[in-house]
Amino acid sequence: MVWNFRWVGMAVVGLSLGVSGCGKEKSAATPSVEGPVVAHVGDAKITQAELEAKLAEQPAFVRARYDTPEKKKEFLDNLVRFELLVQEARRRGLESDPEVRSMLEKVMVQHLVKAQTEAADAAVSDADARAYYDAHLSEFVKPERVRVSQLLLKAPKGSPERQKALTQAVKLAAEAQRGGDVLRAFDTAVRAHSQDTATQAQGGDLGFRTREELTVAGGEALAESAWGLKTVGQLTAPIESDAGVHLLMLQARQLGNEQTFEQAKPRILQRLGAERRAKALDTLVEKLRAQTKVEVDEGVLAKVNPEAGVKPAADQAGAQPR
């Protein structure tokens, strides 16, 4: 395989070696372009179009510095310097160096991935984003929720036990608020007296619920009372329902969040774009796998030592091991 090392070098090392301080680096250089030749460097040449392409890579404020013949010559001299180094590297056979070839492969794959995924980016439309928003509305529109603990004294409506339950609930609420730690006192009361077997062992914790969910679970009066709690540790007055008498204590509150489509659209477009780019790349890899024979020696794979290729810290830092 023949490698165009001149442009491999530009891709791998970057323009920083040749155009010191001239602005942003590029991952790959512009290939040779025909046209008037501004400089010969040995057998190589630098054309006017190439020089202009390199200048165009620089930010606008950097390009503004090179508007005089002297500054243009300075920029060209740096390109010449880089070309001289590239030619010397080729003479030393570095184009066949495994590390250089590995870096070239990485650059080629980066360009392949970019080319494969650019079309996927363009395919994401406002209609796609709207469809995603409508299908995932709960992600963008979240109602306010409260987390309450419940003490339930069962007493059917209209039964003699109802008044007893109301009296006991008032007493238990007063006892819970008499101490210094209302949360702990109420937790103890729930575990000792609550008749809601589903939550008693958890201190009556109902988890986070919306107002609608609390209405379905215990009725409008229970939901209204829960929503009236403002501070953590605050207790409701006894609440009557068909099931009995309830005491509720506020544990936490989550504010609601409602994002309109226009507010959510940038994030949705970004997400859909990432998903489609990944899918486009996966599709290419699957196609290549189907076209290419891939064999894995499981026996050799089992012997692979993840640490075998790791250099000692001293070697990595360029120092000689002791």
PDB file of C-alpha atoms in Angstrom:
ATOM      1  CA  MET A   1       0.000   0.000   0.000  1.00  0.00           C
ATOM      2  CA  VAL A   2       1.313   3.470  -0.950  1.00  0.00           C
ATOM      3  CA  TRP A   3       0.713   6.264   1.516  1.00  0.00           C
ATOM      4  CA  ASN A   4       0.716   9.966   0.533  1.00  0.00           C
ATOM      5  CA  PHE A   5       2.872  10.832   3.506  1.00  0.00           C
ATOM      6  CA  ARG A   6       2.940  14.541   2.803  1.00  0.00           C
ATOM      7  CA  TRP A   7      -0.754  14.818   3.574  1.00  0.00           C
ATOM      8  CA  VAL A   8      -0.666  12.075   6.189  1.00  0.00           C
ATOM      9  CA  GLY A   9       1.809  14.224   8.062  1.00  0.00           C
ATOM     10  CA  MET A  10      -0.449  17.235   7.821  1.00  0.00           C
ATOM     11  CA  ALA A  11      -3.361  15.186   9.103  1.00  0.00           C
ATOM     12  CA  VAL A  12      -1.530  13.539  11.968  1.00  0.00           C
ATOM     13  CA  VAL A  13       0.788  16.212  13.256  1.00  0.00           C
ATOM     14  CA  GLY A  14      -1.381  19.226  12.420  1.00  0.00           C
ATOM     15  CA  LEU A  15      -0.457  22.575  11.055  1.00  0.00           C
ATOM     16  CA  SER A  16       1.053  23.607  14.398  1.00  0.00           C
ATOM     17  CA  LEU A  17       4.430  22.167  13.371  1.00  0.00           C
ATOM     18  CA  GLY A  18       4.474  24.259  10.216  1.00  0.00           C
ATOM     19  CA  VAL A  19       2.429  27.347  10.996  1.00  0.00           C
ATOM     20  CA  SER A  20       3.324  28.062  14.580  1.00  0.00           C
ATOM     21  CA  GLY A  21       0.801  30.327  16.269  1.00  0.00           C
ATOM     22  CA  CYS A  22      -1.287  30.703  13.121  1.00  0.00           C
ATOM     23  CA  GLY A  23      -4.575  29.592  14.633  1.00  0.00           C
ATOM     24  CA  LYS A  24      -6.672  26.463  14.804  1.00  0.00           C
ATOM     25  CA  GLU A  25      -5.299  23.119  13.683  1.00  0.00           C
ATOM     26  CA  LYS A  26      -6.930  20.866  11.141  1.00  0.00           C
ATOM     27  CA  SER A  27      -7.239  17.095  11.326  1.00  0.00           C
ATOM     28  CA  ALA A  28      -6.438  16.734   7.638  1.00  0.00           C
ATOM     29  CA  ALA A  29      -4.801  18.953   5.075  1.00  0.00           C
ATOM     30  CA  THR A  30      -6.180  20.147   1.813  1.00  0.00           C
ATOM     31  CA  PRO A  31      -4.867  17.920  -1.001  1.00  0.00           C
ATOM     32  CA  SER A  32      -2.627  19.428  -3.675  1.00  0.00           C
ATOM     33  CA  VAL A  33      -4.528  21.727  -6.024  1.00  0.00           C
ATOM     34  CA  GLU A  34      -3.442  22.680  -9.540  1.00  0.00           C
ATOM     35  CA  GLY A  35      -2.803  26.311 -10.329  1.00  0.00           C
ATOM     36  CA  PRO A  36       0.003  28.874 -10.127  1.00  0.00           C
ATOM     37  CA  VAL A  37       2.897  27.588  -8.025  1.00  0.00           C
ATOM     38  CA  VAL A  38       3.988  29.951  -5.289  1.00  0.00           C
ATOM     39  CA  ALA A  39       6.914  27.844  -4.044  1.00  0.00           C
ATOM     40  CA  HIS A  40       8.933  24.740  -4.954  1.00  0.00           C
ATOM     41  CA  VAL A  41      10.349  22.634  -2.126  1.00  0.00           C
ATOM     42  CA  GLY A  42      12.563  20.023  -3.708  1.00  0.00           C
ATOM     43  CA  ASP A  43      10.321  18.015  -5.983  1.00  0.00           C
ATOM     44  CA  ALA A  44       7.183  19.216  -4.187  1.00  0.00           C
ATOM     45  CA  LYS A  45       5.287  22.389  -4.887  1.00  0.00           C
ATOM     46  CA  ILE A  46       2.951  24.676  -2.998  1.00  0.00           C
ATOM     47  CA  THR A  47       0.319  26.282  -5.174  1.00  0.00           C
ATOM     48  CA  GLN A  48      -1.484  29.561  -4.706  1.00  0.00           C
ATOM     49  CA  ALA A  49      -4.718  27.621  -4.114  1.00  0.00           C
ATOM     50  CA  GLU A  50      -3.065  25.549  -1.384  1.00  0.00           C
ATOM     51  CA  LEU A  51      -1.717  28.620   0.352  1.00  0.00           C
ATOM     52  CA  GLU A  52      -5.125  30.295   0.196  1.00  0.00           C
ATOM     53  CA  ALA A  53      -6.787  27.142   1.535  1.00  0.00           C
ATOM     54  CA  LYS A  54      -4.397  27.108   4.505  1.00  0.00           C
ATOM     55  CA  LEU A  55      -5.091  30.772   5.188  1.00  0.00           C
ATOM     56  CA  ALA A  56      -8.834  30.116   4.981  1.00  0.00           C
ATOM     57  CA  GLU A  57      -8.501  27.553   7.778  1.00  0.00           C
ATOM     58  CA  GLN A  58      -7.435  30.287  10.179  1.00  0.00           C
ATOM     59  CA  PRO A  59      -9.942  32.352  12.210  1.00  0.00           C
ATOM     60  CA  ALA A  60     -10.883  35.718  10.705  1.00  0.00           C
ATOM     61  CA  PHE A  61      -8.889  37.715  13.263  1.00  0.00           C
ATOM     62  CA  VAL A  62      -5.776  35.634  12.435  1.00  0.00           C
ATOM     63  CA  ARG A  63      -6.239  35.970   8.657  1.00  0.00           C
ATOM     64  CA  ALA A  64      -6.332  39.734   9.089  1.00  0.00           C
ATOM     65  CA  ARG A  65      -2.669  39.633  10.163  1.00  0.00           C
ATOM     66  CA  TYR A  66      -1.563  38.265   6.789  1.00  0.00           C
ATOM     67  CA  ASP A  67      -2.636  41.119   4.531  1.00  0.00           C
ATOM     68  CA  THR A  68       0.856  42.345   3.646  1.00  0.00           C
ATOM     69  CA  PRO A  69       3.517  40.738   1.400  1.00  0.00           C
ATOM     70  CA  GLU A  70       5.833  40.345   4.396  1.00  0.00           C
ATOM     71  CA  LYS A  71       3.231  38.516   6.484  1.00  0.00           C
ATOM     72  CA  LYS A  72       2.184  36.313   3.542  1.00  0.00           C
ATOM     73  CA  LYS A  73       5.856  35.390   3.113  1.00  0.00           C
ATOM     74  CA  GLU A  74       6.028  34.532   6.809  1.00  0.00           C
ATOM     75  CA  PHE A  75       3.029  32.225   6.505  1.00  0.00           C
ATOM     76  CA  LEU A  76       4.487  30.608   3.366  1.00  0.00           C
ATOM     77  CA  ASP A  77       7.847  30.107   5.089  1.00  0.00           C
ATOM     78  CA  ASN A  78       6.120  28.099   7.770  1.00  0.00           C
ATOM     79  CA  LEU A  79       4.488  25.882   5.128  1.00  0.00           C
ATOM     80  CA  VAL A  80       7.893  25.427   3.503  1.00  0.00           C
ATOM     81  CA  ARG A  81       9.374  24.520   6.883  1.00  0.00           C
ATOM     82  CA  PHE A  82       6.675  21.914   7.384  1.00  0.00           C
ATOM     83  CA  GLU A  83       7.226  20.479   3.896  1.00  0.00           C
ATOM     84  CA  LEU A  84      10.956  20.159   4.553  1.00  0.00           C
ATOM     85  CA  LEU A  85      10.225  18.197   7.736  1.00  0.00           C
ATOM     86  CA  VAL A  86       7.752  15.969   5.906  1.00  0.00           C
ATOM     87  CA  GLN A  87      10.294  15.173   3.201  1.00  0.00           C
ATOM     88  CA  GLU A  88      12.958  14.359   5.798  1.00  0.00           C
ATOM     89  CA  ALA A  89      10.498  12.101   7.624  1.00  0.00           C
ATOM     90  CA  ARG A  90       9.864  10.248   4.369  1.00  0.00           C
ATOM     91  CA  ARG A  91      13.590   9.857   3.742  1.00  0.00           C
ATOM     92  CA  ARG A  92      13.896   8.278   7.171  1.00  0.00           C
ATOM     93  CA  GLY A  93      11.110   5.827   6.352  1.00  0.00           C
ATOM     94  CA  LEU A  94       8.715   7.119   8.968  1.00  0.00           C
ATOM     95  CA  GLU A  95       5.782   6.698   6.599  1.00  0.00           C
ATOM     96  CA  SER A  96       6.036   2.962   7.359  1.00  0.00           C
ATOM     97  CA  ASP A  97       6.268   3.487  11.112  1.00  0.00           C
ATOM     98  CA  PRO A  98       3.466   1.459  12.830  1.00  0.00           C
ATOM     99  CA  GLU A  99       2.496   4.407  15.027  1.00  0.00           C
ATOM    100  CA  VAL A 100       2.173   6.716  12.020  1.00  0.00           C
ATOM    101  CA  ARG A 101       0.108   4.168  10.099  1.00  0.00           C
ATOM    102  CA  SER A 102      -2.097   3.685  13.153  1.00  0.00           C
ATOM    103  CA  MET A 103      -2.698   7.425  13.417  1.00  0.00           C
ATOM    104  CA  LEU A 104      -3.528   7.615   9.726  1.00  0.00           C
ATOM    105  CA  GLU A 105      -6.092   4.850  10.148  1.00  0.00           C
ATOM    106  CA  LYS A 106      -7.723   6.776  12.981  1.00  0.00           C
ATOM    107  CA  VAL A 107      -7.969   9.904  10.824  1.00  0.00           C
ATOM    108  CA  MET A 108      -9.442   7.920   7.930  1.00  0.00           C
ATOM    109  CA  VAL A 109     -12.063   6.349  10.206  1.00  0.00           C
ATOM    110  CA  GLN A 110     -12.956   9.781  11.600  1.00  0.00           C
ATOM    111  CA  HIS A 111     -13.596  11.049   8.084  1.00  0.00           C
ATOM    112  CA  LEU A 112     -15.594   7.937   7.196  1.00  0.00           C
ATOM    113  CA  VAL A 113     -17.772   8.292  10.304  1.00  0.00           C
ATOM    114  CA  LYS A 114     -18.312  11.984   9.567  1.00  0.00           C
ATOM    115  CA  ALA A 115     -19.335  11.267   5.970  1.00  0.00           C
ATOM    116  CA  GLN A 116     -21.669   8.449   7.043  1.00  0.00           C
ATOM    117  CA  THR A 117     -23.433  10.455   9.751  1.00  0.00           C
ATOM    118  CA  GLU A 118     -23.795  13.867   8.081  1.00  0.00           C
ATOM    119  CA  ALA A 119     -26.770  12.676   6.025  1.00  0.00           C
ATOM    120  CA  ALA A 120     -28.491  11.440   9.201  1.00  0.00           C
ATOM    121  CA  ASP A 121     -28.123  14.896  10.752  1.00  0.00           C
ATOM    122  CA  ALA A 122     -29.868  16.514   7.813  1.00  0.00           C
ATOM    123  CA  ALA A 123     -32.792  14.083   8.041  1.00  0.00           C
ATOM    124  CA  VAL A 124     -34.092  15.373  11.411  1.00  0.00           C
ATOM    125  CA  SER A 125     -37.005  17.742  10.731  1.00  0.00           C
ATOM    126  CA  ASP A 126     -39.366  19.809  12.873  1.00  0.00           C
ATOM    127  CA  ALA A 127     -42.054  17.233  12.125  1.00  0.00           C
ATOM    128  CA  ASP A 128     -39.819  14.484  13.534  1.00  0.00           C
ATOM    129  CA  ALA A 129     -39.198  16.557  16.638  1.00  0.00           C
ATOM    130  CA  ARG A 130     -42.921  17.263  17.098  1.00  0.00           C
ATOM    131  CA  ALA A 131     -43.734  13.549  16.799  1.00  0.00           C
ATOM    132  CA  TYR A 132     -41.122  12.762  19.463  1.00  0.00           C
ATOM    133  CA  TYR A 133     -42.474  15.499  21.745  1.00  0.00           C
ATOM    134  CA  ASP A 134     -46.042  14.205  21.469  1.00  0.00           C
ATOM    135  CA  ALA A 135     -44.941  10.610  22.071  1.00  0.00           C
ATOM    136  CA  HIS A 136     -42.884  11.541  25.164  1.00  0.00           C
ATOM    137  CA  LEU A 137     -45.064  14.287  26.599  1.00  0.00           C
ATOM    138  CA  SER A 138     -44.607  13.090  30.175  1.00  0.00           C
ATOM    139  CA  GLU A 139     -40.894  13.837  29.866  1.00  0.00           C
ATOM    140  CA  PHE A 140     -41.541  17.494  29.143  1.00  0.00           C
ATOM    141  CA  VAL A 141     -44.768  18.164  31.027  1.00  0.00           C
ATOM    142  CA  LYS A 142     -44.493  17.090  34.668  1.00  0.00           C
ATOM    143  CA  PRO A 143     -47.217  18.076  37.158  1.00  0.00           C
ATOM    144  CA  GLU A 144     -46.417  19.091  40.722  1.00  0.00           C
ATOM    145  CA  ARG A 145     -46.166  16.161  43.136  1.00  0.00           C
ATOM    146  CA  VAL A 146     -46.109  15.795  46.912  1.00  0.00           C
ATOM    147  CA  ARG A 147     -44.745  13.032  49.072  1.00  0.00           C
ATOM    148  CA  VAL A 148     -46.856  12.371  52.164  1.00  0.00           C
ATOM    149  CA  SER A 149     -47.001   9.786  54.919  1.00  0.00           C
ATOM    150  CA  GLN A 150     -50.393   8.506  56.024  1.00  0.00           C
ATOM    151  CA  LEU A 151     -51.835   7.207  59.279  1.00  0.00           C
ATOM    152  CA  LEU A 152     -55.157   5.467  58.599  1.00  0.00           C
ATOM    153  CA  LEU A 153     -57.709   4.461  61.199  1.00  0.00           C
ATOM    154  CA  LYS A 154     -60.307   2.308  59.471  1.00  0.00           C
ATOM    155  CA  ALA A 155     -63.891   3.129  60.351  1.00  0.00           C
ATOM    156  CA  PRO A 156     -66.779   2.818  57.861  1.00  0.00           C
ATOM    157  CA  LYS A 157     -68.703   5.997  57.226  1.00  0.00           C
ATOM    158  CA  GLY A 158     -71.738   6.232  59.540  1.00  0.00           C
ATOM    159  CA  SER A 159     -70.499   3.516  61.909  1.00  0.00           C
ATOM    160  CA  PRO A 160     -70.003   3.959  65.695  1.00  0.00           C
ATOM    161  CA  GLU A 161     -66.270   3.492  65.156  1.00  0.00           C
ATOM    162  CA  ARG A 162     -66.034   6.661  63.043  1.00  0.00           C
ATOM    163  CA  GLN A 163     -66.271   9.092  65.984  1.00  0.00           C
ATOM    164  CA  LYS A 164     -63.820   6.996  67.992  1.00  0.00           C
ATOM    165  CA  ALA A 165     -61.401   7.113  65.052  1.00  0.00           C
ATOM    166  CA  LEU A 166     -61.739  10.895  64.788  1.00  0.00           C
ATOM    167  CA  THR A 167     -61.052  11.320  68.505  1.00  0.00           C
ATOM    168  CA  GLN A 168     -58.031   9.011  68.339  1.00  0.00           C
ATOM    169  CA  ALA A 169     -56.657  10.812  65.269  1.00  0.00           C
ATOM    170  CA  VAL A 170     -56.822  14.180  67.050  1.00  0.00           C
ATOM    171  CA  LYS A 171     -55.017  12.681  70.040  1.00  0.00           C
ATOM    172  CA  LEU A 172     -52.290  11.048  67.920  1.00  0.00           C
ATOM    173  CA  ALA A 173     -51.707  14.268  65.971  1.00  0.00           C
ATOM    174  CA  ALA A 174     -51.314  16.262  69.182  1.00  0.00           C
ATOM    175  CA  GLU A 175     -48.878  13.699  70.614  1.00  0.00           C
ATOM    176  CA  ALA A 176     -46.770  13.701  67.439  1.00  0.00           C
ATOM    177  CA  GLN A 177     -46.475  17.494  67.491  1.00  0.00           C
ATOM    178  CA  ARG A 178     -45.716  17.682  71.203  1.00  0.00           C
ATOM    179  CA  GLY A 179     -42.131  16.414  70.879  1.00  0.00           C
ATOM    180  CA  GLY A 180     -39.172  18.025  69.188  1.00  0.00           C
ATOM    181  CA  ASP A 181     -38.917  15.604  66.234  1.00  0.00           C
ATOM    182  CA  VAL A 182     -42.322  15.577  64.552  1.00  0.00           C
ATOM    183  CA  LEU A 183     -41.212  13.378  61.660  1.00  0.00           C
ATOM    184  CA  ARG A 184     -39.907  10.626  63.925  1.00  0.00           C
ATOM    185  CA  ALA A 185     -42.867  10.873  66.292  1.00  0.00           C
ATOM    186  CA  PHE A 186     -45.351  10.530  63.434  1.00  0.00           C
ATOM    187  CA  ASP A 187     -43.393   7.604  61.972  1.00  0.00           C
ATOM    188  CA  THR A 188     -43.615   5.849  65.359  1.00  0.00           C
ATOM    189  CA  ALA A 189     -47.348   6.554  65.596  1.00  0.00           C
ATOM    190  CA  VAL A 190     -47.968   5.160  62.111  1.00  0.00           C
ATOM    191  CA  ARG A 191     -46.094   1.938  62.817  1.00  0.00           C
ATOM    192  CA  ALA A 192     -48.010   1.493  66.080  1.00  0.00           C
ATOM    193  CA  HIS A 193     -51.540   2.530  65.098  1.00  0.00           C
ATOM    194  CA  SER A 194     -52.066   2.773  61.331  1.00  0.00           C
ATOM    195  CA  GLN A 195     -54.356   0.160  59.832  1.00  0.00           C
ATOM    196  CA  ASP A 196     -53.124   0.597  56.269  1.00  0.00           C
ATOM    197  CA  THR A 197     -51.191  -2.662  55.945  1.00  0.00           C
ATOM    198  CA  ALA A 198     -49.703  -1.640  52.592  1.00  0.00           C
ATOM    199  CA  THR A 199     -47.754   1.320  54.035  1.00  0.00           C
ATOM    200  CA  GLN A 200     -47.591   0.765  57.811  1.00  0.00           C
ATOM    201  CA  ALA A 201     -44.189  -0.931  57.739  1.00  0.00           C
ATOM    202  CA  GLN A 202     -42.772   2.000  55.722  1.00  0.00           C
ATOM    203  CA  GLY A 203     -44.022   4.625  58.176  1.00  0.00           C
ATOM    204  CA  GLY A 204     -47.057   5.312  55.998  1.00  0.00           C
ATOM    205  CA  ASP A 205     -45.003   6.592  53.057  1.00  0.00           C
ATOM    206  CA  LEU A 206     -47.228   6.988  49.983  1.00  0.00           C
ATOM    207  CA  GLY A 207     -44.366   8.110  47.749  1.00  0.00           C
ATOM    208  CA  PHE A 208     -44.616  11.038  45.337  1.00  0.00           C
ATOM    209  CA  ARG A 209     -48.153  11.500  44.021  1.00  0.00           C
ATOM    210  CA  THR A 210     -49.849  14.014  41.778  1.00  0.00           C
ATOM    211  CA  ARG A 211     -53.061  15.656  42.922  1.00  0.00           C
ATOM    212  CA  GLU A 212     -54.985  13.475  40.494  1.00  0.00           C
ATOM    213  CA  GLU A 213     -53.386  10.310  41.858  1.00  0.00           C
ATOM    214  CA  LEU A 214     -54.209  11.267  45.447  1.00  0.00           C
ATOM    215  CA  THR A 215     -57.794  11.998  44.423  1.00  0.00           C
ATOM    216  CA  VAL A 216     -58.142   8.564  42.873  1.00  0.00           C
ATOM    217  CA  ALA A 217     -56.528   6.895  45.904  1.00  0.00           C
ATOM    218  CA  GLY A 218     -58.374   8.664  48.725  1.00  0.00           C
ATOM    219  CA  GLY A 219     -60.868  11.171  47.393  1.00  0.00           C
ATOM    220  CA  GLU A 220     -60.955  14.914  46.778  1.00  0.00           C
ATOM    221  CA  ALA A 221     -60.828  15.823  50.487  1.00  0.00           C
ATOM    222  CA  LEU A 222     -57.622  13.850  51.005  1.00  0.00           C
ATOM    223  CA  ALA A 223     -55.968  15.376  47.915  1.00  0.00           C
ATOM    224  CA  GLU A 224     -57.061  18.877  48.938  1.00  0.00           C
ATOM    225  CA  SER A 225     -55.628  18.444  52.426  1.00  0.00           C
ATOM    226  CA  ALA A 226     -52.324  17.059  51.090  1.00  0.00           C
ATOM    227  CA  TRP A 227     -52.002  20.004  48.711  1.00  0.00           C
ATOM    228  CA  GLY A 228     -52.593  22.407  51.563  1.00  0.00           C
ATOM    229  CA  LEU A 229     -49.438  21.260  53.371  1.00  0.00           C
ATOM    230  CA  LYS A 230     -46.625  23.775  52.804  1.00  0.00           C
ATOM    231  CA  THR A 231     -43.701  22.763  55.012  1.00  0.00           C
ATOM    232  CA  VAL A 232     -42.017  19.409  55.647  1.00  0.00           C
ATOM    233  CA  GLY A 233     -43.296  17.901  58.897  1.00  0.00           C
ATOM    234  CA  GLN A 234     -46.622  19.724  58.738  1.00  0.00           C
ATOM    235  CA  LEU A 235     -49.673  17.598  59.659  1.00  0.00           C
ATOM    236  CA  THR A 236     -53.209  17.801  58.335  1.00  0.00           C
ATOM    237  CA  ALA A 237     -56.284  17.822  60.512  1.00  0.00           C
ATOM    238  CA  PRO A 238     -58.112  14.467  60.518  1.00  0.00           C
ATOM    239  CA  ILE A 239     -59.554  13.720  57.041  1.00  0.00           C
ATOM    240  CA  GLU A 240     -62.640  11.571  56.570  1.00  0.00           C
ATOM    241  CA  SER A 241     -63.032   9.222  53.624  1.00  0.00           C
ATOM    242  CA  ASP A 242     -65.103   6.136  52.839  1.00  0.00           C
ATOM    243  CA  ALA A 243     -62.266   4.007  54.257  1.00  0.00           C
ATOM    244  CA  GLY A 244     -61.867   5.802  57.582  1.00  0.00           C
ATOM    245  CA  VAL A 245     -59.968   8.686  59.123  1.00  0.00           C
ATOM    246  CA  HIS A 246     -56.581   9.827  57.773  1.00  0.00           C
ATOM    247  CA  LEU A 247     -53.725  11.922  59.064  1.00  0.00           C
ATOM    248  CA  LEU A 248     -51.188  13.105  56.475  1.00  0.00           C
ATOM    249  CA  MET A 249     -47.705  14.528  57.003  1.00  0.00           C
ATOM    250  CA  LEU A 250     -45.707  16.275  54.259  1.00  0.00           C
ATOM    251  CA  GLN A 251     -42.332  14.678  53.531  1.00  0.00           C
ATOM    252  CA  ALA A 252     -41.337  16.534  50.341  1.00  0.00           C
ATOM    253  CA  ARG A 253     -42.694  18.494  47.397  1.00  0.00           C
ATOM    254  CA  GLN A 254     -41.643  18.486  43.736  1.00  0.00           C
ATOM    255  CA  LEU A 255     -42.462  21.528  41.656  1.00  0.00           C
ATOM    256  CA  GLY A 256     -44.081  20.957  38.304  1.00  0.00           C
ATOM    257  CA  ASN A 257     -42.284  21.552  35.035  1.00  0.00           C
ATOM    258  CA  GLU A 258     -43.915  22.261  31.693  1.00  0.00           C
ATOM    259  CA  GLN A 259     -41.812  22.716  28.576  1.00  0.00           C
ATOM    260  CA  THR A 260     -43.538  23.812  25.414  1.00  0.00           C
ATOM    261  CA  PHE A 261     -42.563  22.196  22.122  1.00  0.00           C
ATOM    262  CA  GLU A 262     -40.536  25.252  21.124  1.00  0.00           C
ATOM    263  CA  GLN A 263     -38.628  25.151  24.405  1.00  0.00           C
ATOM    264  CA  ALA A 264     -37.932  21.432  24.106  1.00  0.00           C
ATOM    265  CA  LYS A 265     -37.207  21.365  20.345  1.00  0.00           C
ATOM    266  CA  PRO A 266     -33.426  22.102  20.476  1.00  0.00           C
ATOM    267  CA  ARG A 267     -32.855  19.246  22.922  1.00  0.00           C
ATOM    268  CA  ILE A 268     -35.089  16.906  20.919  1.00  0.00           C
ATOM    269  CA  LEU A 269     -33.319  17.719  17.644  1.00  0.00           C
ATOM    270  CA  GLN A 270     -29.971  17.078  19.316  1.00  0.00           C
ATOM    271  CA  ARG A 271     -31.171  13.765  20.739  1.00  0.00           C
ATOM    272  CA  LEU A 272     -32.739  12.562  17.495  1.00  0.00           C
ATOM    273  CA  GLY A 273     -29.657  13.619  15.573  1.00  0.00           C
ATOM    274  CA  ALA A 274     -27.402  11.604  17.888  1.00  0.00           C
ATOM    275  CA  GLU A 275     -29.692   8.584  17.635  1.00  0.00           C
ATOM    276  CA  ARG A 276     -29.788   8.739  13.845  1.00  0.00           C
ATOM    277  CA  ARG A 277     -26.039   9.232  13.562  1.00  0.00           C
ATOM    278  CA  ALA A 278     -25.488   6.167  15.711  1.00  0.00           C
ATOM    279  CA  LYS A 279     -28.013   4.189  13.665  1.00  0.00           C
ATOM    280  CA  ALA A 280     -26.405   5.263  10.383  1.00  0.00           C
ATOM    281  CA  LEU A 281     -23.013   4.109  11.609  1.00  0.00           C
ATOM    282  CA  ASP A 282     -24.424   0.826  12.945  1.00  0.00           C
ATOM    283  CA  THR A 283     -26.081   0.209   9.576  1.00  0.00           C
ATOM    284  CA  LEU A 284     -22.769   0.689   7.773  1.00  0.00           C
ATOM    285  CA  VAL A 285     -20.929  -1.631  10.163  1.00  0.00           C
ATOM    286  CA  GLU A 286     -23.613  -4.318   9.794  1.00  0.00           C
ATOM    287  CA  LYS A 287     -23.346  -4.053   6.013  1.00  0.00           C
ATOM    288  CA  LEU A 288     -19.564  -4.361   6.157  1.00  0.00           C
ATOM    289  CA  ARG A 289     -19.804  -7.356   8.490  1.00  0.00           C
ATOM    290  CA  ALA A 290     -22.120  -9.063   6.028  1.00  0.00           C
ATOM    291  CA  GLN A 291     -19.648  -8.450   3.198  1.00  0.00           C
ATOM    292  CA  THR A 292     -16.477  -9.309   5.097  1.00  0.00           C
ATOM    293  CA  LYS A 293     -15.435 -12.617   6.628  1.00  0.00           C
ATOM    294  CA  VAL A 294     -14.600 -12.112  10.312  1.00  0.00           C
ATOM    295  CA  GLU A 295     -13.086 -14.953  12.339  1.00  0.00           C
ATOM    296  CA  VAL A 296     -12.181 -14.836  16.038  1.00  0.00           C
ATOM    297  CA  ASP A 297      -9.861 -17.338  17.702  1.00  0.00           C
ATOM    298  CA  GLU A 298     -11.472 -17.699  21.125  1.00  0.00           C
ATOM    299  CA  GLY A 299      -8.468 -19.594  22.473  1.00  0.00           C
ATOM    300  CA  VAL A 300      -6.055 -16.775  21.696  1.00  0.00           C
ATOM    301  CA  LEU A 301      -8.584 -14.207  22.894  1.00  0.00           C
ATOM    302  CA  ALA A 302      -8.770 -15.955  26.274  1.00  0.00           C
ATOM    303  CA  LYS A 303      -4.990 -15.573  26.676  1.00  0.00           C
ATOM    304  CA  VAL A 304      -4.993 -11.817  26.088  1.00  0.00           C
ATOM    305  CA  ASN A 305      -3.475  -9.934  29.038  1.00  0.00           C
ATOM    306  CA  PRO A 306      -4.883  -6.379  29.292  1.00  0.00           C
ATOM    307  CA  GLU A 307      -1.694  -5.208  31.033  1.00  0.00           C
ATOM    308  CA  ALA A 308       0.797  -6.773  28.616  1.00  0.00           C
ATOM    309  CA  GLY A 309       1.154  -3.715  26.380  1.00  0.00           C
ATOM    310  CA  VAL A 310       1.231  -1.119  29.154  1.00  0.00           C
ATOM    311  CA  LYS A 311       4.558   0.656  29.457  1.00  0.00           C
ATOM    312  CA  PRO A 312       5.993   1.449  32.903  1.00  0.00           C
ATOM    313  CA  ALA A 313       5.243   4.972  34.086  1.00  0.00           C
ATOM    314  CA  ALA A 314       8.905   5.967  33.744  1.00  0.00           C
ATOM    315  CA  ASP A 315       8.937   4.846  30.099  1.00  0.00           C
ATOM    316  CA  GLN A 316       5.757   6.760  29.315  1.00  0.00           C
ATOM    317  CA  ALA A 317       7.290   9.917  30.751  1.00  0.00           C
ATOM    318  CA  GLY A 318      10.415   9.434  28.658  1.00  0.00           C
ATOM    319  CA  ALA A 319      12.641   8.532  31.600  1.00  0.00           C
ATOM    320  CA  GLN A 320      14.895   5.495  31.761  1.00  0.00           C
ATOM    321  CA  PRO A 321      13.698   2.754  34.130  1.00  0.00           C
ATOM    322  CA  ARG A 322      15.989   2.097  37.055  1.00  0.00           C
TER     323      ARG A 322
END
